[in-house]
PDB file of C-alpha atoms in Angstrom:
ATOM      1  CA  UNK H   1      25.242 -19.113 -12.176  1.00 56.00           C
ATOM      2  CA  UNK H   2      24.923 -18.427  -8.417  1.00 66.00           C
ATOM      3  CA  UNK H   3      23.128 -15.501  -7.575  1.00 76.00           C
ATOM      4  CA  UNK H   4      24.720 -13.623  -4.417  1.00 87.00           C
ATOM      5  CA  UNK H   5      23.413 -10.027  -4.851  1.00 91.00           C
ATOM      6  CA  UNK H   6      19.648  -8.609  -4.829  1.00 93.00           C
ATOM      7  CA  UNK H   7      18.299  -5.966  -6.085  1.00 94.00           C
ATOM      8  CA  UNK H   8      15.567  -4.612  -3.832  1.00 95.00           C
ATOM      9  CA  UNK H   9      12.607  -1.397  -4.514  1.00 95.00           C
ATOM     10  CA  UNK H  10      12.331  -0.447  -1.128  1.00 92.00           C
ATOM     11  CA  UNK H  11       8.943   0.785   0.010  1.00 85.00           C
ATOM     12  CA  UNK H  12       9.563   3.676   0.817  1.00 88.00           C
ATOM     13  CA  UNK H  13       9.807   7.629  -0.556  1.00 89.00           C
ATOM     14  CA  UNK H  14      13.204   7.041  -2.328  1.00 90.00           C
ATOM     15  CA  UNK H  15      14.382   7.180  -5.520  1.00 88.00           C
ATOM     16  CA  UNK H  16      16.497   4.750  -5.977  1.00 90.00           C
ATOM     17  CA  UNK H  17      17.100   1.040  -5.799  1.00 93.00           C
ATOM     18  CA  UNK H  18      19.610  -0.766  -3.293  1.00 93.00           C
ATOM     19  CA  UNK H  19      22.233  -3.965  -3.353  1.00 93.00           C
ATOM     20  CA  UNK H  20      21.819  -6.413  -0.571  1.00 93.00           C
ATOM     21  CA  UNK H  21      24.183  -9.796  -0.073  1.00 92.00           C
ATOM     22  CA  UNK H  22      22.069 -12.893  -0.150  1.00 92.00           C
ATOM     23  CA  UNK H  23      22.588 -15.332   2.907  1.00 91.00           C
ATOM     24  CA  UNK H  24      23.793 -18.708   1.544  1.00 88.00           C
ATOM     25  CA  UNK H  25      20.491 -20.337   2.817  1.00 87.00           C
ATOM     26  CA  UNK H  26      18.116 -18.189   0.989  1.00 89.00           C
ATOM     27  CA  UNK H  27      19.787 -18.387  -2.302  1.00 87.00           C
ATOM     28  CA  UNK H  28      17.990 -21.249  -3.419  1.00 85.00           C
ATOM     29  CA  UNK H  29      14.871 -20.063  -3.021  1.00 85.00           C
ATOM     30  CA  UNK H  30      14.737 -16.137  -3.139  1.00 91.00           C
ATOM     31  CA  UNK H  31      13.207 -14.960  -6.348  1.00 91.00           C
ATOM     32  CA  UNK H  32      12.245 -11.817  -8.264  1.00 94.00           C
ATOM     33  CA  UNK H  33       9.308 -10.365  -7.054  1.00 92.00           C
ATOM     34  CA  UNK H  34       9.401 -11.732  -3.272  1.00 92.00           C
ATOM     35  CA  UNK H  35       9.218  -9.240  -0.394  1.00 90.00           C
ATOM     36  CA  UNK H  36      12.407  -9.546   1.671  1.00 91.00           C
ATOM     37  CA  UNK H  37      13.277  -7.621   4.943  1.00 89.00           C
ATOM     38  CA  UNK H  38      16.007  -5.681   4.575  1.00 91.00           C
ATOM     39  CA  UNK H  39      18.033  -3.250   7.004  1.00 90.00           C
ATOM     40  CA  UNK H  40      18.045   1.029   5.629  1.00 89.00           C
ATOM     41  CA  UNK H  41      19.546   3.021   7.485  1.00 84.00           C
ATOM     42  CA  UNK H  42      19.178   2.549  11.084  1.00 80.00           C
ATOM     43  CA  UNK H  43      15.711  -0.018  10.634  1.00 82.00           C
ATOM     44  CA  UNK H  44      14.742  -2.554   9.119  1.00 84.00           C
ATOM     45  CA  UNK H  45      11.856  -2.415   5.860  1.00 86.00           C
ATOM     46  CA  UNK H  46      10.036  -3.883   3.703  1.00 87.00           C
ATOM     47  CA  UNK H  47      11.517  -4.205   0.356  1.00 91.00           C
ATOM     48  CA  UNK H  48      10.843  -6.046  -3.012  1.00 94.00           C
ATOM     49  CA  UNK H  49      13.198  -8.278  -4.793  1.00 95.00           C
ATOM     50  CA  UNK H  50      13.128  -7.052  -8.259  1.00 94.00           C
ATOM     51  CA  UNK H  51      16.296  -8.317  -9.968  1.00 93.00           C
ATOM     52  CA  UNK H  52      19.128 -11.272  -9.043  1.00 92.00           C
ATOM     53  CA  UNK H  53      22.779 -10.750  -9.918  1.00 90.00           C
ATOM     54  CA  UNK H  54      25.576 -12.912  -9.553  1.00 86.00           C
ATOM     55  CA  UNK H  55      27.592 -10.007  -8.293  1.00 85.00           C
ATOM     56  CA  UNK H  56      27.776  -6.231  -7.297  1.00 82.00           C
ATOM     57  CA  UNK H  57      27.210  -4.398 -10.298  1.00 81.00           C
ATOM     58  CA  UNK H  58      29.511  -1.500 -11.599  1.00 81.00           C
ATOM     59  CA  UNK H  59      29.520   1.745  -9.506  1.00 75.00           C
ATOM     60  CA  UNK H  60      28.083   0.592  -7.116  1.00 75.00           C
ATOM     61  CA  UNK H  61      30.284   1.585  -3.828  1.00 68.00           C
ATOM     62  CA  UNK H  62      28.612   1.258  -0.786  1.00 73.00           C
ATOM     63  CA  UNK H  63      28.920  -1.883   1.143  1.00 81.00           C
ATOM     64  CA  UNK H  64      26.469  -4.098   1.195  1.00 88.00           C
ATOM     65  CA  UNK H  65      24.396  -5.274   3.365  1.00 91.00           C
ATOM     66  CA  UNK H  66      22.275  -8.680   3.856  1.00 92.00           C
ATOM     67  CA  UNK H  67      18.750  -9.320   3.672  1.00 92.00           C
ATOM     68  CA  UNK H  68      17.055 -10.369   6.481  1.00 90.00           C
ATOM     69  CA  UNK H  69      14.539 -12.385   5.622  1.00 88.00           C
ATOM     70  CA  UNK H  70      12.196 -13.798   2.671  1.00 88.00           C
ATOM     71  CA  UNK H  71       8.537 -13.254   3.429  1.00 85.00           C
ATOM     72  CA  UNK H  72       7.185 -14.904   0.421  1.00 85.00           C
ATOM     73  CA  UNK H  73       6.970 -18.537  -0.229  1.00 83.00           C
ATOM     74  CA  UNK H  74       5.970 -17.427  -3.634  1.00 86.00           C
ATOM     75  CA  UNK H  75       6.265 -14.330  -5.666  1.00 89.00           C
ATOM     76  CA  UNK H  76       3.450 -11.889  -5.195  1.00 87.00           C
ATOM     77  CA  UNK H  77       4.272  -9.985  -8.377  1.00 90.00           C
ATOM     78  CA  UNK H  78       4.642 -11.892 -11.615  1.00 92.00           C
ATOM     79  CA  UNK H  79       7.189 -10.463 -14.653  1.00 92.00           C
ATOM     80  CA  UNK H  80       4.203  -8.897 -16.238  1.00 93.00           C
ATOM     81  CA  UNK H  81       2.985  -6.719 -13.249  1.00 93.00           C
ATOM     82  CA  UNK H  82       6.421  -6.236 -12.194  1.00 94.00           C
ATOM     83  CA  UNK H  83       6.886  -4.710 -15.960  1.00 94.00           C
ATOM     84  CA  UNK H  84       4.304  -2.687 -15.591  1.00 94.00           C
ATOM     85  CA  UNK H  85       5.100  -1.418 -12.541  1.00 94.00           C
ATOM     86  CA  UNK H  86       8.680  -0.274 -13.907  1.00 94.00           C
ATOM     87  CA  UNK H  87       7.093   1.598 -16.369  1.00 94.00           C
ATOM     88  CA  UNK H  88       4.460   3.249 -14.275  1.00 94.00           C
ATOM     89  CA  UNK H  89       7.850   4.373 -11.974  1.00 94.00           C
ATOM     90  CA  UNK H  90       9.753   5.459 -15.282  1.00 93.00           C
ATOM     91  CA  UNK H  91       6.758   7.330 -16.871  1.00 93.00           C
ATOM     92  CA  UNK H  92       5.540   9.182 -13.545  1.00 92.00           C
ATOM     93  CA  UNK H  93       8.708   9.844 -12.063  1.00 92.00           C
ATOM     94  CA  UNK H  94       7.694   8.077  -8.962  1.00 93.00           C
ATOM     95  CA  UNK H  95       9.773   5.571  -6.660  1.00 94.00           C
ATOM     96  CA  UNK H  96       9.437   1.995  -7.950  1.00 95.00           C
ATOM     97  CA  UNK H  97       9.356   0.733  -4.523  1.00 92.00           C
ATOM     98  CA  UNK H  98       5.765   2.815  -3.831  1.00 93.00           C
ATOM     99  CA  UNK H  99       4.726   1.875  -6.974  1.00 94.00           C
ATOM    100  CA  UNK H 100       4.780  -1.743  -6.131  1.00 92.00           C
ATOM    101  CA  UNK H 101       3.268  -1.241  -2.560  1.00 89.00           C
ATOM    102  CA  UNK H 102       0.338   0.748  -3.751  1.00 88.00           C
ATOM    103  CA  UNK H 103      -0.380  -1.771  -6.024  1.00 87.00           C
ATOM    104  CA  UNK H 104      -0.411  -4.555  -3.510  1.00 85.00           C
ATOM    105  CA  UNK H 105      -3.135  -4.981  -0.819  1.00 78.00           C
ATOM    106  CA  UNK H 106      -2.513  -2.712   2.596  1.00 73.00           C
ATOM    107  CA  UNK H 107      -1.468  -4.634   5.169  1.00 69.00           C
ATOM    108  CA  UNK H 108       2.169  -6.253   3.271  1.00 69.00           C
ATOM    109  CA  UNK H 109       4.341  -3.701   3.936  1.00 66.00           C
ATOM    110  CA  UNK H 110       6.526  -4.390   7.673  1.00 65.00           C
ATOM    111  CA  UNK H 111       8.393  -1.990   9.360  1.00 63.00           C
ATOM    112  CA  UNK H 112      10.649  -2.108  12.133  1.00 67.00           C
ATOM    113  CA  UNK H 113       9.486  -0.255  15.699  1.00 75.00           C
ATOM    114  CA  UNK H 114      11.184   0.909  19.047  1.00 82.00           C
ATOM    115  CA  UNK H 115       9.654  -0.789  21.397  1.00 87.00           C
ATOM    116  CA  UNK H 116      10.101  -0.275  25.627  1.00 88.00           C
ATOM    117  CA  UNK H 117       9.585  -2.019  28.740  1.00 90.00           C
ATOM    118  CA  UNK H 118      11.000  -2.119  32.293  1.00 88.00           C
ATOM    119  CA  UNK H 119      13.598  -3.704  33.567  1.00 89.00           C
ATOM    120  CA  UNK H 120      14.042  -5.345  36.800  1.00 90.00           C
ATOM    121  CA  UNK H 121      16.273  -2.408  37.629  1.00 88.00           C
ATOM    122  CA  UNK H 122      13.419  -0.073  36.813  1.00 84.00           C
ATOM    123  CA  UNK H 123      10.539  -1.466  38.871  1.00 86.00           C
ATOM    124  CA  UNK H 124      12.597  -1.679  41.815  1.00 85.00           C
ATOM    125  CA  UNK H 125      13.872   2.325  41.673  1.00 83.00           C
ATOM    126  CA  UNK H 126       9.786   2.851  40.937  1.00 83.00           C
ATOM    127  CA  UNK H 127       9.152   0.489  44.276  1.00 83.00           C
ATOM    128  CA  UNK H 128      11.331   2.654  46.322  1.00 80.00           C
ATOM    129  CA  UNK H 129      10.183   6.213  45.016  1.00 79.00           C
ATOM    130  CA  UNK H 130      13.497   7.086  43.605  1.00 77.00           C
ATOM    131  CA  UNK H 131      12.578   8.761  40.553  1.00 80.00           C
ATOM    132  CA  UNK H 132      11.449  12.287  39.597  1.00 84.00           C
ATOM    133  CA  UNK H 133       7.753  12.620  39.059  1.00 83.00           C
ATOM    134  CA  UNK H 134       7.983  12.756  34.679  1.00 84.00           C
ATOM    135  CA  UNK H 135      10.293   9.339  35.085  1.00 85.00           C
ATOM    136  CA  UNK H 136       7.927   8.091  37.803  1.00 84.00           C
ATOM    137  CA  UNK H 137       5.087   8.682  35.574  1.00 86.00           C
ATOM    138  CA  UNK H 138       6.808   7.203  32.519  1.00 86.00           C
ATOM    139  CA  UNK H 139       7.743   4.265  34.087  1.00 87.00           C
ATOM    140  CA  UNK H 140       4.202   3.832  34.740  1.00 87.00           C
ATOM    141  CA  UNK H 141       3.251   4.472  31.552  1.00 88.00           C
ATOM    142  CA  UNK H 142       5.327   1.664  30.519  1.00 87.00           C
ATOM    143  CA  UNK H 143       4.358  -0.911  33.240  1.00 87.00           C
ATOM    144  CA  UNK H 144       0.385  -0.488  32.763  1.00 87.00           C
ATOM    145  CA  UNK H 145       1.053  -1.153  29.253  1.00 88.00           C
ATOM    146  CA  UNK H 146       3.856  -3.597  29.617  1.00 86.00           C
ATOM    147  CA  UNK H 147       5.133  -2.770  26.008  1.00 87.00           C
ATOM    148  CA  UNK H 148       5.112  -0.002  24.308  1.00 87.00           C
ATOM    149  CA  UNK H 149       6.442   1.945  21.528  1.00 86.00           C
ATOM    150  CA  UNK H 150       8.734   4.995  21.790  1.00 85.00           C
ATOM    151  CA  UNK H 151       6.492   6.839  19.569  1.00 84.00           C
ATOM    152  CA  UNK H 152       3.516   6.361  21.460  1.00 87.00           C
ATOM    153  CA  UNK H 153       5.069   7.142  24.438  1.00 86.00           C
ATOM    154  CA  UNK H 154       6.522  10.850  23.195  1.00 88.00           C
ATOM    155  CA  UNK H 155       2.701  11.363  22.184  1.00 88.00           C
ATOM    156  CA  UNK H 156       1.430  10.730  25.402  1.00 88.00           C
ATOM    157  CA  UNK H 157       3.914  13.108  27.432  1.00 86.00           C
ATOM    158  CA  UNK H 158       4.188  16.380  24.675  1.00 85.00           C
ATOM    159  CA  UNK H 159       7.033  18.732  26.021  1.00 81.00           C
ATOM    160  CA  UNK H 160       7.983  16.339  29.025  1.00 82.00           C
ATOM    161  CA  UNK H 161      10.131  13.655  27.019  1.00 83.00           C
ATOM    162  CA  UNK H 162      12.307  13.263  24.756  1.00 85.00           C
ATOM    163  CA  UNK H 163      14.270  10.488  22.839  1.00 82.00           C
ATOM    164  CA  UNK H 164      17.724  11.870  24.614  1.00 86.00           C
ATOM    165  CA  UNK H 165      15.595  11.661  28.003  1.00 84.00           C
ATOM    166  CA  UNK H 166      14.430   7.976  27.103  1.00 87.00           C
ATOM    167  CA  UNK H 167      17.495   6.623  26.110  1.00 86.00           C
ATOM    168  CA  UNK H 168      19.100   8.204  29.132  1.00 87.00           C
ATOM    169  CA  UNK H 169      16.659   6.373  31.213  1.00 86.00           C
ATOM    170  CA  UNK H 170      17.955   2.891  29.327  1.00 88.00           C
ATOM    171  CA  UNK H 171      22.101   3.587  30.024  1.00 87.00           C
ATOM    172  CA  UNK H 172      20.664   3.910  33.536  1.00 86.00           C
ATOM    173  CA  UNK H 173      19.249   0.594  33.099  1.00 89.00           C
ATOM    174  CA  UNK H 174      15.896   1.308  34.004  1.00 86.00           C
ATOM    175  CA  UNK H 175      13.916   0.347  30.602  1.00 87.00           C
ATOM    176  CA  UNK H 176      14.748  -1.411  27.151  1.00 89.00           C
ATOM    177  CA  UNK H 177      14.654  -0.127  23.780  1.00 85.00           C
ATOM    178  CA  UNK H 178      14.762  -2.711  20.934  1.00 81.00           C
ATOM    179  CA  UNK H 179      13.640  -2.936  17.472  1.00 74.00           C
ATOM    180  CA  UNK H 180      10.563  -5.096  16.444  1.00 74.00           C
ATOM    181  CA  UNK H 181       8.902  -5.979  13.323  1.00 67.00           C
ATOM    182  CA  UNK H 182       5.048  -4.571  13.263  1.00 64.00           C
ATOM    183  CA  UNK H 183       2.571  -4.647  10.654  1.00 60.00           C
ATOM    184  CA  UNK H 184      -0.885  -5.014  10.002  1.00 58.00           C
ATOM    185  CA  UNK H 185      -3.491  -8.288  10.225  1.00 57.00           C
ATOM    186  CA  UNK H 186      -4.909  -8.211   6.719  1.00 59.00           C
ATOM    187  CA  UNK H 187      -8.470  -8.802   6.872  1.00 64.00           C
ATOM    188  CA  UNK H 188     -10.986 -10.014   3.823  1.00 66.00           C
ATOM    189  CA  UNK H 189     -12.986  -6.733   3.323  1.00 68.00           C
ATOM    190  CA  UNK H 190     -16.806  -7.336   2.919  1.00 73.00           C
ATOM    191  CA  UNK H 191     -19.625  -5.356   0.766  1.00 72.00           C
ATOM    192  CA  UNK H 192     -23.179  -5.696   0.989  1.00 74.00           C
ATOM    193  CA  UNK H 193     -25.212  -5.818  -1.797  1.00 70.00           C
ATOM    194  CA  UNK H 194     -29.018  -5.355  -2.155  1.00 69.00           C
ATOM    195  CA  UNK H 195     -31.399  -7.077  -4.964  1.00 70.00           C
ATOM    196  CA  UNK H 196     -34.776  -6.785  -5.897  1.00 67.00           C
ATOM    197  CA  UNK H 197     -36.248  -9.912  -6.275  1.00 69.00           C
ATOM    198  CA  UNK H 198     -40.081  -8.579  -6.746  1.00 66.00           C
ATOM    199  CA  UNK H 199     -43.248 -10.646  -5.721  1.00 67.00           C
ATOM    200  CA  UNK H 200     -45.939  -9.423  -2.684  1.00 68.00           C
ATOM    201  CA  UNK H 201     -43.942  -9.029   0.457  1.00 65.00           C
ATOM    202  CA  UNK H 202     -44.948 -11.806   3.015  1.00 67.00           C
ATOM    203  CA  UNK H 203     -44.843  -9.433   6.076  1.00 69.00           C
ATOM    204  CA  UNK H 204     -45.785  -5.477   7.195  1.00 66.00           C
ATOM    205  CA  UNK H 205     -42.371  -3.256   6.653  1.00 71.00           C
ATOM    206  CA  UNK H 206     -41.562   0.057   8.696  1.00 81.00           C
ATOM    207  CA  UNK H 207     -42.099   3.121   6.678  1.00 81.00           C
ATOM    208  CA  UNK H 208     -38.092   3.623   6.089  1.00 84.00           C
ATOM    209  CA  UNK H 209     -37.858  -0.267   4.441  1.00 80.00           C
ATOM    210  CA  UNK H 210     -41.074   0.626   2.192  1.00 78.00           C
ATOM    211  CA  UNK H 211     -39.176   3.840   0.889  1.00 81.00           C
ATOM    212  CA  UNK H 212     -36.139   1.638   0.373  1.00 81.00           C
ATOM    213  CA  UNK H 213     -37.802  -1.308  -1.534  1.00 78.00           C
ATOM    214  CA  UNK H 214     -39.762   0.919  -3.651  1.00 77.00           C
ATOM    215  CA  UNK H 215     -36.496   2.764  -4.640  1.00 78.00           C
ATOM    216  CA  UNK H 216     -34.330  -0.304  -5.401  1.00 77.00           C
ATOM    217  CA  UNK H 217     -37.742  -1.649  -7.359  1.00 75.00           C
ATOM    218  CA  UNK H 218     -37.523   1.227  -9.477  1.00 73.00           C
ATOM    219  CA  UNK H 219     -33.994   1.399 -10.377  1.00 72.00           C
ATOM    220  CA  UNK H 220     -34.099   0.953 -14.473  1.00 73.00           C
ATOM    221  CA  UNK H 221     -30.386   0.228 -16.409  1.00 71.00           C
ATOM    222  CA  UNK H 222     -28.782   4.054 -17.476  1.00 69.00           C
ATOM    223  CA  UNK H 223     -29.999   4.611 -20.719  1.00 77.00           C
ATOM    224  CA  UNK H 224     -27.548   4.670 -23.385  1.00 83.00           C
ATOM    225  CA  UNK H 225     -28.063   8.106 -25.297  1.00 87.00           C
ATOM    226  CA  UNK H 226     -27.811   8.610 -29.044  1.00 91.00           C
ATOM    227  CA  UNK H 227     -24.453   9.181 -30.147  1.00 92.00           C
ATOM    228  CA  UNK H 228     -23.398  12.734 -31.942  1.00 92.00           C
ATOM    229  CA  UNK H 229     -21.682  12.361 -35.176  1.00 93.00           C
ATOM    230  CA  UNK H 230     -18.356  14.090 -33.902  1.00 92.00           C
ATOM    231  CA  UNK H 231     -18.447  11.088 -30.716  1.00 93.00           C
ATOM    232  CA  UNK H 232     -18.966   8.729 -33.110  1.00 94.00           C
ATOM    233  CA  UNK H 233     -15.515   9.732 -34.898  1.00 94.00           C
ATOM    234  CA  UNK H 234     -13.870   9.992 -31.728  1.00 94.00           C
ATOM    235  CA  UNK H 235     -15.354   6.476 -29.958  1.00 95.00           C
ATOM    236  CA  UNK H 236     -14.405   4.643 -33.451  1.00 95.00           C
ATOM    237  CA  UNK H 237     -10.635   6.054 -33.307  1.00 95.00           C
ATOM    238  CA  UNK H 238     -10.522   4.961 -29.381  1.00 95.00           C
ATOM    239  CA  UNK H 239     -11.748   1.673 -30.048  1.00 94.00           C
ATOM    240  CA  UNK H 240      -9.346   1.200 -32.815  1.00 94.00           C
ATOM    241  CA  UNK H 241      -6.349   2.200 -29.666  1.00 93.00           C
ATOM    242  CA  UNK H 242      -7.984  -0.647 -27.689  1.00 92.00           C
ATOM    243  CA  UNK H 243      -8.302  -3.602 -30.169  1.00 92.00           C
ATOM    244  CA  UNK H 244      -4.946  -2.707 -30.833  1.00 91.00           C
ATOM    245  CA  UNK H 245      -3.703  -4.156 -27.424  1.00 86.00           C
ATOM    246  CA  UNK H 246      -0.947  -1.391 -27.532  1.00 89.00           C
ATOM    247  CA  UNK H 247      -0.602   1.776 -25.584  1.00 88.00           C
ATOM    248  CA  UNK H 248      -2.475   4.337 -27.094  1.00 88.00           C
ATOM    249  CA  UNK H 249      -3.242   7.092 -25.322  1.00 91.00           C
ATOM    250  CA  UNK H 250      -5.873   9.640 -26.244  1.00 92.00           C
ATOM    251  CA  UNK H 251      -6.839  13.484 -24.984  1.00 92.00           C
ATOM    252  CA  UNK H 252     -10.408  14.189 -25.712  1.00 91.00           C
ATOM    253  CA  UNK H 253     -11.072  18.583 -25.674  1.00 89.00           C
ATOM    254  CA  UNK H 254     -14.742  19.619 -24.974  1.00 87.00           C
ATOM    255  CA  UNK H 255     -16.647  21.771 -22.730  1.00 87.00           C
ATOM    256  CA  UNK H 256     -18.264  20.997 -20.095  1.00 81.00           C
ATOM    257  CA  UNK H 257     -21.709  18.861 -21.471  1.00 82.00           C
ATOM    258  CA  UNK H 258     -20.010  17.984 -24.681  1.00 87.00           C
ATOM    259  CA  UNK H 259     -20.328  14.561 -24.333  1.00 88.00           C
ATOM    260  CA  UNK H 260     -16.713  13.544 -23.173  1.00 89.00           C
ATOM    261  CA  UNK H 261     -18.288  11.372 -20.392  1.00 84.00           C
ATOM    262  CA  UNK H 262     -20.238   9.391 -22.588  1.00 89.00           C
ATOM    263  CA  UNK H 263     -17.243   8.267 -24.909  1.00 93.00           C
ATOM    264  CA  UNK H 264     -15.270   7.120 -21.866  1.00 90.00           C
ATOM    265  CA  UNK H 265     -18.461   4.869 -20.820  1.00 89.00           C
ATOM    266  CA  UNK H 266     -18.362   3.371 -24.024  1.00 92.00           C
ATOM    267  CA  UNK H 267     -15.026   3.098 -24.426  1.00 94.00           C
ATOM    268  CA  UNK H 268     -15.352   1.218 -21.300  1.00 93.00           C
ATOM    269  CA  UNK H 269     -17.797  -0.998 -22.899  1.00 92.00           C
ATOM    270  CA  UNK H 270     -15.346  -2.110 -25.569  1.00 93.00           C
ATOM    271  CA  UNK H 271     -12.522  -3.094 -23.261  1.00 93.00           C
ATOM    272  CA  UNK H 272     -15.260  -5.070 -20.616  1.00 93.00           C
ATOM    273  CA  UNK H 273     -16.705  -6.699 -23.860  1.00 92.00           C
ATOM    274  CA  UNK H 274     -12.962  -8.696 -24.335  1.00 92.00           C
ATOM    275  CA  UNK H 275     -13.104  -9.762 -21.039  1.00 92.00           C
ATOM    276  CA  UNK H 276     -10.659  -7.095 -20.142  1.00 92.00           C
ATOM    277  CA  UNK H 277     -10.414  -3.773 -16.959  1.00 91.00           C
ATOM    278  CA  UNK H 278     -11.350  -1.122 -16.789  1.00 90.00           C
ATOM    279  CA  UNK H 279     -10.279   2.358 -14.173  1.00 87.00           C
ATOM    280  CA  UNK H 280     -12.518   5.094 -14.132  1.00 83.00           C
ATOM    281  CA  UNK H 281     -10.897   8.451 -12.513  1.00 80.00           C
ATOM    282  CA  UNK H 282     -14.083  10.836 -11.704  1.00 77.00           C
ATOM    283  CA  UNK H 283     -12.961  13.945 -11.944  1.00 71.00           C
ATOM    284  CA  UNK H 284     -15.508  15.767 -10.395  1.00 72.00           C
ATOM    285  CA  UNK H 285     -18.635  15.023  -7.915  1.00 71.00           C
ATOM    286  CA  UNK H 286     -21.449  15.326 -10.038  1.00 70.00           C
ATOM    287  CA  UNK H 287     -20.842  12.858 -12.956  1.00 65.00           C
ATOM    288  CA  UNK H 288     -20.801  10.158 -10.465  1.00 68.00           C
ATOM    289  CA  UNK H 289     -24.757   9.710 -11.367  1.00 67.00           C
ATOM    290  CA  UNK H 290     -23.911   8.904 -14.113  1.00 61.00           C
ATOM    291  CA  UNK H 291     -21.032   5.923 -13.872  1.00 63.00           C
ATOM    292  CA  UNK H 292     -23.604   3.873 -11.434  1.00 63.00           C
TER     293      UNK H 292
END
């Protein structure tokens, strides 16, 4: 069965999912879980393709738009994750197309901008000084920088411009004002690590290194404290959640120093030990001592 209709979680604070027509020449290769570029509104976005129909489903009355563009070759977000993220968007009342973009790396998510630049027209009424001072300096503005968007360009003259005043200044034919697609270069992000290797150092270090080495030489593992009976009852019924492989979630009530801390570390343990992950949540400053 063809599919001509998408169903797309658009990144963005709404909640709600939206019906897009599929161009003929992407419906052999759009799939669930691709990011397509679709129009809202008056831009264009970044959405995610989460479902494929053959057509418009029932109640559904607007008309429908058509995607834009695929910007996957593959799916980024498999039937498991995507799942997951459904039920994360169902169970915290939160829109399914945030959901999905917080769980992606930054950097995916393209918007559409407003972006200006001088026209011929507008360099020659600049040449020949025919412009008030605010467009003369605007004008400027957008020469020195040859493009630039319409946001920036409100930030840089507060309480001298507006949108009306800019798009005045384009009927006039003295700048253009089209939409482009920006987003960010997504860069590998690095992290330094530090080990001790021992042995006599083979040359003279600065006071500042010598602290340092002696520190990271004395680092020892965190050791594992002697279990109350009442943890032991708790741990045992937690691990009994997590070897279940189902969702079973738990509410442990102490005070503060009661131990609660200690349970989650080796609850931890249990789930690392089957080759699963883990999330920690601190919830305040100083127990983060003890999770390194």
């Amino acid at each position: 069965m063809m599919r001509r209709v998408v169903e797309v979680a658009i990144a963005l604070p709404v909640n709600k999912t939206f019906y897009y027509h599929i161009p003929e020449k992407m419906r052999d290769f759009l799939q669930i879980g691709m990011r397509v570029l679709v129009p809202f509104r008056t831009r264009r976005v970044t959405g995610f393709s989460v479902d494929l129909l053959s057509q418009v489903p029932k109640g559904v009355e607007e008309k429908l738009r058509e995607v834009e563009d695929v910007l996957d070759e593959i799916p980024l977000i498999n039937p498991a994750m995507l799942r997951f993220y459904r039920w994360i968007s169902g169970y915290y009342l939160y829109p399914l197309g945030e959901v999905i973009k917080n769980g992606l790396p930054p950097g995916l998510h393209l918007k559409s901008e407003l972006i200006l630049s001088l026209t011929p027209d507008g360099k020659e009424m600049m040449a020949k000084g025919r412009l008030d001072s605010v467009q003369e300096e605007v004008l400027k503005e957008i020469e020195r920088n040859g493009k630039i968007s319409l946001k920036k360009i409100l930030k840089l003259f507060p309480g001298k411009l507006s949108r009306t005043h800019l798009f005045s200044l384009r009927k006039k034919g003295l700048l253009t004002i089209e939409s482009e697609i920006r987003g960010k270069e997504i860069k590998p992000r690095g992290e330094g690590w530090v080990k001790c290797q021992g042995g006599e150092p083979s040359r003279i270090f600065s006071k500042k290194q010598e602290e340092m080495l002696n520190w990271i030489s004395g680092l020892k593992p965190y050791p594992k404290p002697e279990l109350t009976p009442h943890q032991k009852i708790v741990l045992d019924e937690i691990i009994q959640g997590i070897r279940s492989k189902q969702y079973s979630p738990f509410l442990l009530f102490g005070v503060t120093g009661s131990g609660k801390t200690e349970i989650y570390l080796r609850a931890i343990e249990e789930v690392l030990r089957q080759g699963r992950e883990a999330i920690v949540l601190v919830p305040e400053i100083s127990l983060t001592p003890q999770l390194l």
